[in-house]
Amino acid sequence: MPTYLIKGASVVGAAPTDLLVRDGVVVETGRGLDAAGAVTVDADGLVALPGLVDLHTHLREPGREDAETVESGSRAAALGGYTAVFAMANTSPVADTAGVVEQVWRLGREAGLVDVQPIGAVTVGLAGEHLAELGAMASSAAGVRIFSDDGFCVADPRLMRRALEYVKAFDGIIAQHAEEPRLTEGAQMHEGEISTRLGLTGWPAVAEEAIIARDVLLTEHVGSRLHVCHVSTAGSVEVLRQAKARGIRVTAEVTPHHLLLTDERAVSYDPVFKVNPPLRTAADVTALRAALVEGVIDVVATDHAPHGVEDKECEWAYARPGMLGLETALSIVLDVLGPQWDLIAERMSRSPARIAGLAGHGVDPAPGVPANLTLVDPTARRTVEPAELASRSRNTPYAGMTLPGRVVATFLRGEPTVLDGKAVR
Ligand code: DOR
Ligand code: ZN
């Protein structure tokens, strides 16, 4: 493995420094470093961040390799500045056994572009009826710590309680897709003025808020840990704020698209804007941004959800919900927050790594730290071209938009996965 000398990077926005990376570790930092035989990486004007960590990625393998594979999704992640992604369980077959999570984990290690950490299903087949083998997945080679039926809500309160009790034994987490199914039957978009105008069945904010309220109370009762996926409403933020103030062990994520886009987009009837939970109002976006800054929302997670053209280039009502996210997340967050590098590092790397208990990730580059890092050009602007994305799918809602920031290089344990803005493999 070559030694790399990264010259003149601003570590999380601090004054420029050199970083010497050897045997997978940052071994030395300081100005004017020299190392015979090292490969030099010019990082003049670039910001170095701890490698980004995504708590919510859909890789479609096994089952829908036409839409994404572990390898193509890993490449998209590396290009987005990520060094670790948590792969959701709604594959086919569902990741509800030790066998399937080990398969995904192994495919991730073989691709070697990011650390792929499988999330296990909470219930068998995501059917919401019987608990899956949580313990077997936890003690498998994949070492699963986070469980989720994402795509579906664990709606049965008794099952949710049992799941929280079960994972408490090994300090695991239940990541809830908060959607009361009886309140969202047939829903096509956010319930509000625009859904009324378009005549589309609405997905009311209270369907999310009611489940979060229930689950924080269950979590308090059990003394376990809850993570709330893709928080999308101002009311959810208030429930979370109160729960945190009471010391309940709940964490929450917001997606880049819920930080930027609103339900106005549905007016186009372009299914690229169909997502679950749906795009909400401008007031919700404002509340989500404030909650992210304040820390009521802990992390930005992509909910990268690749879909093939047959599932997206059709009538709105028939389209599958979901948007690509990995290759644009950092740019969207930079656009929303501005160059607040410490906050960006916290919400996109340190905090998700801490929540997941993921060793070696989410630590700022410094001597002795595993070299999982990304180099970002904060002044570059780029226009999103769907055809240029590494994902196998094309369903980005940002096509044609010019966004700030460009990932120039990503290192996974001291090996570049991206150099000069291009995937190394
Ligand atoms: O928009 C979404 N897409 N929301 C989900 O909960 C699931 C996801 C998917 O798997 O496509
Ligand atoms: Zn999801």
CSV table of C-alpha atoms and ligand atoms in Angstrom, one decimal:
chain,number,residue,atom,x,y,z
A,1,MET,CA,0.0,0.0,0.0
A,2,PRO,CA,1.6,3.3,-1.0
A,3,THR,CA,2.1,6.2,1.4
A,4,TYR,CA,0.1,9.3,0.6
A,5,LEU,CA,1.1,12.9,1.4
A,6,ILE,CA,-1.9,15.1,1.3
A,7,LYS,CA,-0.6,18.7,0.9
A,8,GLY,CA,-2.3,21.8,2.3
A,9,ALA,CA,-5.8,20.5,3.3
A,10,SER,CA,-8.0,22.5,5.7
A,11,VAL,CA,-9.1,19.9,8.3
A,12,VAL,CA,-12.7,20.7,9.0
A,13,GLY,CA,-12.2,24.3,8.1
A,14,ALA,CA,-9.0,24.9,10.1
A,15,ALA,CA,-5.7,26.4,8.8
A,16,PRO,CA,-4.2,24.3,6.0
A,17,THR,CA,-1.9,21.4,6.9
A,18,ASP,CA,-0.3,18.4,5.4
A,19,LEU,CA,-1.4,14.9,6.2
A,20,LEU,CA,0.8,11.9,5.9
A,21,VAL,CA,-1.1,8.7,5.4
A,22,ARG,CA,0.7,5.3,5.9
A,23,ASP,CA,-0.6,1.8,6.4
A,24,GLY,CA,-4.2,3.0,6.6
A,25,VAL,CA,-3.6,5.6,9.3
A,26,VAL,CA,-2.9,9.3,9.4
A,27,VAL,CA,0.6,9.2,11.0
A,28,GLU,CA,1.6,12.8,11.0
A,29,THR,CA,0.2,16.3,10.4
A,30,GLY,CA,1.8,19.7,10.0
A,31,ARG,CA,3.1,22.2,7.5
A,32,GLY,CA,5.9,21.3,5.1
A,33,LEU,CA,5.9,17.5,5.6
A,34,ASP,CA,8.1,15.5,3.4
A,35,ALA,CA,8.2,11.7,2.8
A,36,ALA,CA,10.4,10.0,0.4
A,37,GLY,CA,8.4,7.8,-2.1
A,38,ALA,CA,5.1,9.1,-1.0
A,39,VAL,CA,2.3,9.8,-3.5
A,40,THR,CA,1.5,13.5,-3.3
A,41,VAL,CA,-2.1,14.7,-3.3
A,42,ASP,CA,-2.4,18.4,-3.9
A,43,ALA,CA,-5.2,19.6,-1.5
A,44,ASP,CA,-4.6,23.3,-1.8
A,45,GLY,CA,-7.9,25.0,-1.1
A,46,LEU,CA,-9.6,21.7,-0.2
A,47,VAL,CA,-11.4,20.9,3.0
A,48,ALA,CA,-10.7,17.6,4.7
A,49,LEU,CA,-13.6,16.0,6.5
A,50,PRO,CA,-13.9,12.7,8.3
A,51,GLY,CA,-15.3,10.2,5.8
A,52,LEU,CA,-19.1,10.6,5.6
A,53,VAL,CA,-21.3,8.0,7.2
A,54,ASP,CA,-24.8,7.3,5.9
A,55,LEU,CA,-27.2,5.7,8.3
A,56,HIS,CA,-29.8,5.1,5.6
A,57,THR,CA,-29.0,3.7,2.1
A,58,HIS,CA,-30.9,1.4,-0.1
A,59,LEU,CA,-28.6,-0.9,-2.1
A,60,ARG,CA,-30.9,-3.2,-4.2
A,61,GLU,CA,-28.8,-6.3,-3.9
A,62,PRO,CA,-30.0,-9.0,-3.5
A,63,GLY,CA,-33.0,-8.9,-5.8
A,64,ARG,CA,-33.0,-5.7,-7.9
A,65,GLU,CA,-29.5,-5.6,-9.2
A,66,ASP,CA,-30.8,-3.8,-12.3
A,67,ALA,CA,-31.5,-0.7,-10.0
A,68,GLU,CA,-28.4,-0.9,-7.8
A,69,THR,CA,-25.8,-3.4,-6.6
A,70,VAL,CA,-23.7,-3.3,-3.5
A,71,GLU,CA,-20.8,-2.4,-5.8
A,72,SER,CA,-22.5,0.4,-7.8
A,73,GLY,CA,-24.0,1.9,-4.6
A,74,SER,CA,-20.7,1.7,-2.9
A,75,ARG,CA,-19.1,3.6,-5.8
A,76,ALA,CA,-21.8,6.2,-5.7
A,77,ALA,CA,-21.2,6.5,-2.0
A,78,ALA,CA,-17.4,7.0,-2.3
A,79,LEU,CA,-18.0,9.6,-5.0
A,80,GLY,CA,-20.3,11.4,-2.5
A,81,GLY,CA,-17.5,11.5,0.1
A,82,TYR,CA,-18.8,8.5,2.1
A,83,THR,CA,-16.6,5.8,3.8
A,84,ALA,CA,-19.5,3.9,5.4
A,85,VAL,CA,-23.1,3.3,4.6
A,86,PHE,CA,-25.8,1.4,6.4
A,87,ALA,CA,-27.8,-0.8,3.9
A,88,MET,CA,-31.5,-1.0,4.5
A,89,ALA,CA,-33.1,-4.4,4.8
A,90,ASN,CA,-35.9,-4.1,2.2
A,91,THR,CA,-34.1,-6.3,-0.4
A,92,SER,CA,-35.4,-9.4,-2.0
A,93,PRO,CA,-35.0,-11.7,-0.1
A,94,VAL,CA,-35.4,-9.4,2.9
A,95,ALA,CA,-32.3,-9.0,5.1
A,96,ASP,CA,-34.1,-10.7,8.0
A,97,THR,CA,-31.6,-13.6,8.6
A,98,ALA,CA,-28.0,-14.0,9.5
A,99,GLY,CA,-27.5,-15.5,6.0
A,100,VAL,CA,-28.7,-12.4,4.1
A,101,VAL,CA,-27.0,-9.8,6.2
A,102,GLU,CA,-23.7,-11.7,5.9
A,103,GLN,CA,-24.1,-11.9,2.2
A,104,VAL,CA,-24.6,-8.1,1.9
A,105,TRP,CA,-21.7,-7.5,4.3
A,106,ARG,CA,-19.4,-9.8,2.3
A,107,LEU,CA,-20.4,-8.1,-1.0
A,108,GLY,CA,-19.5,-4.8,0.6
A,109,ARG,CA,-16.1,-6.0,1.7
A,110,GLU,CA,-15.5,-7.5,-1.8
A,111,ALA,CA,-16.3,-4.2,-3.5
A,112,GLY,CA,-14.0,-2.5,-1.0
A,113,LEU,CA,-15.1,1.1,-1.7
A,114,VAL,CA,-17.0,1.9,1.5
A,115,ASP,CA,-17.8,-0.1,4.6
A,116,VAL,CA,-21.2,-1.6,4.0
A,117,GLN,CA,-22.9,-2.2,7.3
A,118,PRO,CA,-26.2,-4.2,6.9
A,119,ILE,CA,-29.3,-3.1,8.8
A,120,GLY,CA,-31.4,-6.1,9.8
A,121,ALA,CA,-35.2,-6.3,9.4
A,122,VAL,CA,-37.3,-6.0,12.6
A,123,THR,CA,-40.0,-8.4,11.4
A,124,VAL,CA,-39.9,-11.5,9.2
A,125,GLY,CA,-40.3,-10.4,5.6
A,126,LEU,CA,-41.0,-6.8,6.7
A,127,ALA,CA,-44.5,-8.2,7.2
A,128,GLY,CA,-45.0,-6.7,10.7
A,129,GLU,CA,-46.2,-9.9,12.2
A,130,HIS,CA,-43.3,-11.8,13.8
A,131,LEU,CA,-39.9,-10.6,15.1
A,132,ALA,CA,-37.0,-11.6,12.9
A,133,GLU,CA,-34.0,-13.3,14.3
A,134,LEU,CA,-32.4,-10.2,15.7
A,135,GLY,CA,-30.0,-12.0,17.9
A,136,ALA,CA,-28.7,-14.2,15.1
A,137,MET,CA,-28.1,-11.1,12.9
A,138,ALA,CA,-26.4,-9.3,15.8
A,139,SER,CA,-24.0,-12.1,16.4
A,140,SER,CA,-23.3,-12.8,12.7
A,141,ALA,CA,-20.2,-11.7,10.9
A,142,ALA,CA,-22.1,-8.6,9.9
A,143,GLY,CA,-22.4,-7.6,13.6
A,144,VAL,CA,-25.8,-5.9,13.0
A,145,ARG,CA,-26.6,-3.2,15.6
A,146,ILE,CA,-29.4,-1.4,13.8
A,147,PHE,CA,-32.7,-2.9,12.8
A,148,SER,CA,-35.4,-1.4,10.7
A,149,ASP,CA,-38.5,-2.4,8.6
A,150,ASP,CA,-37.9,0.8,6.6
A,151,GLY,CA,-40.3,1.2,3.7
A,152,PHE,CA,-42.8,0.0,6.2
A,153,CYS,CA,-43.6,1.1,9.8
A,154,VAL,CA,-43.5,-1.3,12.7
A,155,ALA,CA,-47.1,-0.4,13.3
A,156,ASP,CA,-48.1,-3.0,15.9
A,157,PRO,CA,-47.2,-1.4,19.3
A,158,ARG,CA,-46.7,-4.8,21.0
A,159,LEU,CA,-44.2,-5.9,18.3
A,160,MET,CA,-42.4,-2.5,18.6
A,161,ARG,CA,-42.2,-2.9,22.3
A,162,ARG,CA,-40.8,-6.4,22.0
A,163,ALA,CA,-38.2,-5.3,19.4
A,164,LEU,CA,-37.0,-2.5,21.7
A,165,GLU,CA,-36.8,-4.9,24.6
A,166,TYR,CA,-34.9,-7.5,22.5
A,167,VAL,CA,-32.2,-5.1,21.2
A,168,LYS,CA,-31.7,-3.5,24.6
A,169,ALA,CA,-29.6,-6.6,25.6
A,170,PHE,CA,-26.8,-5.6,23.2
A,171,ASP,CA,-27.4,-1.9,23.0
A,172,GLY,CA,-29.0,-2.2,19.6
A,173,ILE,CA,-31.3,0.4,18.0
A,174,ILE,CA,-34.7,0.2,16.3
A,175,ALA,CA,-34.8,2.6,13.4
A,176,GLN,CA,-38.4,3.4,12.8
A,177,HIS,CA,-40.1,4.4,9.5
A,178,ALA,CA,-42.7,6.5,11.2
A,179,GLU,CA,-45.9,6.1,9.3
A,180,GLU,CA,-49.3,5.1,10.8
A,181,PRO,CA,-50.5,2.9,7.9
A,182,ARG,CA,-54.2,3.5,8.6
A,183,LEU,CA,-53.7,7.2,8.1
A,184,THR,CA,-51.8,6.9,4.8
A,185,GLU,CA,-53.8,4.4,2.9
A,186,GLY,CA,-53.5,5.2,-0.8
A,187,ALA,CA,-51.5,8.3,-0.1
A,188,GLN,CA,-49.6,9.9,-3.0
A,189,MET,CA,-48.2,13.1,-1.6
A,190,HIS,CA,-48.2,15.4,1.5
A,191,GLU,CA,-51.8,16.2,2.6
A,192,GLY,CA,-52.4,19.9,2.3
A,193,GLU,CA,-53.5,22.6,-0.1
A,194,ILE,CA,-51.6,21.2,-3.0
A,195,SER,CA,-52.9,17.7,-2.7
A,196,THR,CA,-56.4,19.1,-2.5
A,197,ARG,CA,-55.8,21.2,-5.6
A,198,LEU,CA,-54.2,18.2,-7.6
A,199,GLY,CA,-56.8,15.8,-6.3
A,200,LEU,CA,-54.2,13.4,-5.0
A,201,THR,CA,-54.7,11.4,-1.8
A,202,GLY,CA,-52.8,13.0,1.0
A,203,TRP,CA,-50.2,11.7,3.6
A,204,PRO,CA,-51.0,13.7,6.7
A,205,ALA,CA,-48.2,15.0,8.9
A,206,VAL,CA,-49.9,13.5,11.9
A,207,ALA,CA,-49.4,10.0,10.6
A,208,GLU,CA,-45.6,10.5,11.2
A,209,GLU,CA,-46.0,12.5,14.4
A,210,ALA,CA,-48.4,10.0,16.1
A,211,ILE,CA,-45.9,7.1,15.6
A,212,ILE,CA,-42.9,9.1,16.8
A,213,ALA,CA,-44.9,10.2,19.9
A,214,ARG,CA,-45.9,6.6,20.6
A,215,ASP,CA,-42.4,5.2,20.0
A,216,VAL,CA,-40.6,7.7,22.3
A,217,LEU,CA,-43.0,6.7,25.1
A,218,LEU,CA,-42.4,3.0,24.4
A,219,THR,CA,-38.6,3.7,24.3
A,220,GLU,CA,-38.8,5.5,27.6
A,221,HIS,CA,-40.8,2.6,29.1
A,222,VAL,CA,-38.4,0.0,27.9
A,223,GLY,CA,-35.3,2.0,28.5
A,224,SER,CA,-34.0,1.2,25.0
A,225,ARG,CA,-32.8,3.1,22.0
A,226,LEU,CA,-34.9,4.5,19.1
A,227,HIS,CA,-33.7,6.1,15.9
A,228,VAL,CA,-36.3,7.9,13.8
A,229,CYS,CA,-35.8,7.7,10.0
A,230,HIS,CA,-36.3,10.6,7.6
A,231,VAL,CA,-38.1,13.1,9.9
A,232,SER,CA,-40.2,15.3,7.6
A,233,THR,CA,-42.5,17.6,9.6
A,234,ALA,CA,-42.3,20.5,12.0
A,235,GLY,CA,-44.6,18.7,14.4
A,236,SER,CA,-42.2,15.7,14.5
A,237,VAL,CA,-39.4,18.1,15.5
A,238,GLU,CA,-41.5,19.3,18.5
A,239,VAL,CA,-42.2,15.7,19.6
A,240,LEU,CA,-38.4,14.9,19.4
A,241,ARG,CA,-37.5,18.1,21.2
A,242,GLN,CA,-39.7,17.2,24.1
A,243,ALA,CA,-38.5,13.6,24.2
A,244,LYS,CA,-34.8,14.6,24.2
A,245,ALA,CA,-35.5,17.2,26.9
A,246,ARG,CA,-36.9,14.3,29.0
A,247,GLY,CA,-33.7,12.3,28.5
A,248,ILE,CA,-35.3,9.6,26.3
A,249,ARG,CA,-32.7,7.9,24.2
A,250,VAL,CA,-33.9,8.9,20.8
A,251,THR,CA,-32.0,10.1,17.8
A,252,ALA,CA,-33.3,11.3,14.4
A,253,GLU,CA,-32.3,11.9,10.8
A,254,VAL,CA,-33.4,14.2,8.0
A,255,THR,CA,-32.8,13.6,4.3
A,256,PRO,CA,-31.2,16.2,2.0
A,257,HIS,CA,-34.4,16.3,-0.1
A,258,HIS,CA,-36.6,17.1,2.9
A,259,LEU,CA,-34.1,20.0,3.7
A,260,LEU,CA,-34.4,21.5,0.2
A,261,LEU,CA,-37.6,20.5,-1.7
A,262,THR,CA,-41.3,21.1,-1.0
A,263,ASP,CA,-44.6,19.6,-2.0
A,264,GLU,CA,-44.8,22.3,-4.7
A,265,ARG,CA,-42.7,19.9,-6.9
A,266,ALA,CA,-45.7,17.6,-7.2
A,267,VAL,CA,-47.4,20.1,-9.4
A,268,SER,CA,-45.2,18.9,-12.2
A,269,TYR,CA,-46.6,15.4,-11.8
A,270,ASP,CA,-43.0,14.2,-12.3
A,271,PRO,CA,-42.6,11.0,-10.3
A,272,VAL,CA,-38.9,11.8,-9.6
A,273,PHE,CA,-40.4,14.0,-6.8
A,274,LYS,CA,-42.5,11.1,-5.3
A,275,VAL,CA,-40.9,9.9,-2.1
A,276,ASN,CA,-41.9,8.4,1.2
A,277,PRO,CA,-42.4,10.3,3.5
A,278,PRO,CA,-43.4,12.9,0.9
A,279,LEU,CA,-41.9,16.3,0.3
A,280,ARG,CA,-43.6,18.7,2.8
A,281,THR,CA,-44.3,22.4,3.0
A,282,ALA,CA,-41.9,25.3,3.2
A,283,ALA,CA,-42.7,25.7,6.9
A,284,ASP,CA,-41.7,22.1,7.5
A,285,VAL,CA,-38.4,22.7,5.6
A,286,THR,CA,-37.6,25.7,7.7
A,287,ALA,CA,-38.3,23.8,11.0
A,288,LEU,CA,-36.2,20.8,9.8
A,289,ARG,CA,-33.2,23.1,9.0
A,290,ALA,CA,-33.4,24.8,12.4
A,291,ALA,CA,-33.7,21.4,14.1
A,292,LEU,CA,-30.6,20.2,12.3
A,293,VAL,CA,-28.6,23.2,13.4
A,294,GLU,CA,-29.9,22.9,16.9
A,295,GLY,CA,-29.2,19.2,17.2
A,296,VAL,CA,-32.8,18.1,17.8
A,297,ILE,CA,-32.1,16.2,14.5
A,298,ASP,CA,-28.8,14.5,14.9
A,299,VAL,CA,-27.8,13.5,11.4
A,300,VAL,CA,-28.4,13.9,7.7
A,301,ALA,CA,-29.0,10.5,6.1
A,302,THR,CA,-29.6,10.1,2.4
A,303,ASP,CA,-32.4,7.5,2.0
A,304,HIS,CA,-30.7,6.9,-1.3
A,305,ALA,CA,-33.5,4.9,-3.1
A,306,PRO,CA,-32.5,3.9,-6.6
A,307,HIS,CA,-35.4,2.8,-8.9
A,308,GLY,CA,-35.3,1.7,-12.6
A,309,VAL,CA,-37.0,3.7,-15.3
A,310,GLU,CA,-40.0,1.4,-15.4
A,311,ASP,CA,-40.7,2.2,-11.8
A,312,LYS,CA,-40.1,6.0,-12.2
A,313,GLU,CA,-40.9,7.0,-15.7
A,314,CYS,CA,-44.6,6.3,-15.5
A,315,GLU,CA,-47.7,7.9,-14.1
A,316,TRP,CA,-47.3,9.4,-10.7
A,317,ALA,CA,-49.8,7.0,-9.0
A,318,TYR,CA,-47.9,3.9,-10.3
A,319,ALA,CA,-44.4,5.2,-9.6
A,320,ARG,CA,-42.3,3.8,-6.7
A,321,PRO,CA,-41.3,6.3,-4.0
A,322,GLY,CA,-37.7,7.2,-3.6
A,323,MET,CA,-34.8,9.4,-4.8
A,324,LEU,CA,-31.1,9.0,-5.3
A,325,GLY,CA,-29.0,10.8,-2.7
A,326,LEU,CA,-25.5,9.6,-2.2
A,327,GLU,CA,-23.8,11.5,-4.9
A,328,THR,CA,-25.5,14.9,-4.1
A,329,ALA,CA,-26.0,14.9,-0.3
A,330,LEU,CA,-22.9,16.8,0.6
A,331,SER,CA,-23.6,19.5,-2.0
A,332,ILE,CA,-27.2,19.9,-0.8
A,333,VAL,CA,-26.1,20.2,2.8
A,334,LEU,CA,-23.4,22.7,1.9
A,335,ASP,CA,-26.1,24.6,0.0
A,336,VAL,CA,-28.5,24.6,3.0
A,337,LEU,CA,-26.0,25.2,5.8
A,338,GLY,CA,-23.2,27.1,4.1
A,339,PRO,CA,-19.6,26.4,4.9
A,340,GLN,CA,-20.2,25.4,8.5
A,341,TRP,CA,-17.6,22.6,8.3
A,342,ASP,CA,-17.7,21.6,11.9
A,343,LEU,CA,-21.5,21.3,11.8
A,344,ILE,CA,-21.4,19.4,8.5
A,345,ALA,CA,-18.7,17.0,9.9
A,346,GLU,CA,-20.9,16.5,13.0
A,347,ARG,CA,-24.2,15.8,11.2
A,348,MET,CA,-22.8,13.8,8.3
A,349,SER,CA,-19.9,11.8,9.9
A,350,ARG,CA,-19.2,12.0,13.7
A,351,SER,CA,-22.8,11.8,14.9
A,352,PRO,CA,-23.9,8.9,12.6
A,353,ALA,CA,-20.8,6.9,13.5
A,354,ARG,CA,-21.4,7.5,17.2
A,355,ILE,CA,-25.0,6.5,17.0
A,356,ALA,CA,-24.1,3.3,15.2
A,357,GLY,CA,-21.1,2.6,17.4
A,358,LEU,CA,-19.0,2.3,14.2
A,359,ALA,CA,-15.3,2.2,15.2
A,360,GLY,CA,-12.7,3.9,13.0
A,361,HIS,CA,-15.2,6.2,11.3
A,362,GLY,CA,-16.5,9.7,12.2
A,363,VAL,CA,-13.1,10.8,13.7
A,364,ASP,CA,-11.4,14.0,12.4
A,365,PRO,CA,-8.2,13.3,10.5
A,366,ALA,CA,-5.3,13.5,13.1
A,367,PRO,CA,-2.2,11.5,14.0
A,368,GLY,CA,-3.2,7.9,14.9
A,369,VAL,CA,-6.7,8.1,13.4
A,370,PRO,CA,-7.7,5.6,10.6
A,371,ALA,CA,-7.5,7.4,7.3
A,372,ASN,CA,-11.2,7.5,6.5
A,373,LEU,CA,-11.5,10.9,5.0
A,374,THR,CA,-12.8,13.0,2.1
A,375,LEU,CA,-11.4,16.1,0.4
A,376,VAL,CA,-13.9,18.6,-0.8
A,377,ASP,CA,-13.5,21.6,-3.1
A,378,PRO,CA,-15.8,24.1,-1.5
A,379,THR,CA,-15.6,26.6,-4.3
A,380,ALA,CA,-16.4,24.3,-7.2
A,381,ARG,CA,-19.9,24.2,-8.6
A,382,ARG,CA,-21.2,21.4,-10.6
A,383,THR,CA,-24.4,20.8,-12.6
A,384,VAL,CA,-26.1,17.4,-11.8
A,385,GLU,CA,-26.2,15.2,-14.9
A,386,PRO,CA,-28.1,12.0,-14.3
A,387,ALA,CA,-26.2,10.1,-17.0
A,388,GLU,CA,-22.9,10.9,-15.2
A,389,LEU,CA,-23.9,9.3,-11.9
A,390,ALA,CA,-22.3,6.1,-10.8
A,391,SER,CA,-25.6,4.8,-9.5
A,392,ARG,CA,-27.3,2.2,-11.8
A,393,SER,CA,-30.4,4.4,-11.5
A,394,ARG,CA,-31.2,7.9,-12.7
A,395,ASN,CA,-33.9,9.1,-10.4
A,396,THR,CA,-32.2,12.2,-9.0
A,397,PRO,CA,-34.5,15.1,-8.3
A,398,TYR,CA,-31.6,17.5,-8.8
A,399,ALA,CA,-31.1,17.0,-12.6
A,400,GLY,CA,-29.8,20.2,-14.2
A,401,MET,CA,-29.4,21.9,-10.9
A,402,THR,CA,-26.1,23.6,-10.2
A,403,LEU,CA,-24.9,22.8,-6.7
A,404,PRO,CA,-21.9,24.0,-4.6
A,405,GLY,CA,-19.0,21.7,-3.6
A,406,ARG,CA,-17.2,18.8,-5.3
A,407,VAL,CA,-15.7,15.7,-3.7
A,408,VAL,CA,-12.1,15.5,-5.1
A,409,ALA,CA,-10.9,12.5,-3.2
A,410,THR,CA,-12.1,9.9,-0.7
A,411,PHE,CA,-9.8,7.6,1.3
A,412,LEU,CA,-10.9,4.3,2.9
A,413,ARG,CA,-8.4,3.1,5.5
A,414,GLY,CA,-5.6,5.0,3.7
A,415,GLU,CA,-6.5,3.8,0.1
A,416,PRO,CA,-8.1,6.2,-2.3
A,417,THR,CA,-11.5,5.2,-3.6
A,418,VAL,CA,-11.9,8.5,-5.4
A,419,LEU,CA,-9.1,10.7,-6.9
A,420,ASP,CA,-9.5,13.8,-9.0
A,421,GLY,CA,-13.2,13.5,-8.6
A,422,LYS,CA,-13.2,10.1,-10.2
A,423,ALA,CA,-13.8,6.6,-8.8
A,424,VAL,CA,-10.5,4.8,-8.6
A,425,ARG,CA,-12.2,1.4,-9.5
B,1,DOR,O1,-39.1,6.8,-0.7
B,1,DOR,C1,-38.8,5.8,-0.1
B,1,DOR,N1,-38.2,4.8,-0.8
B,1,DOR,N2,-39.2,5.6,1.1
B,1,DOR,C2,-39.0,4.4,1.8
B,1,DOR,O2,-39.4,4.3,2.9
B,1,DOR,C3,-38.5,3.2,1.0
B,1,DOR,C4,-37.7,3.7,-0.1
B,1,DOR,C5,-37.4,2.6,-1.1
B,1,DOR,O3,-37.0,1.5,-0.7
B,1,DOR,O4,-37.4,2.8,-2.3
B,2,ZN,ZN,-35.6,4.3,3.3
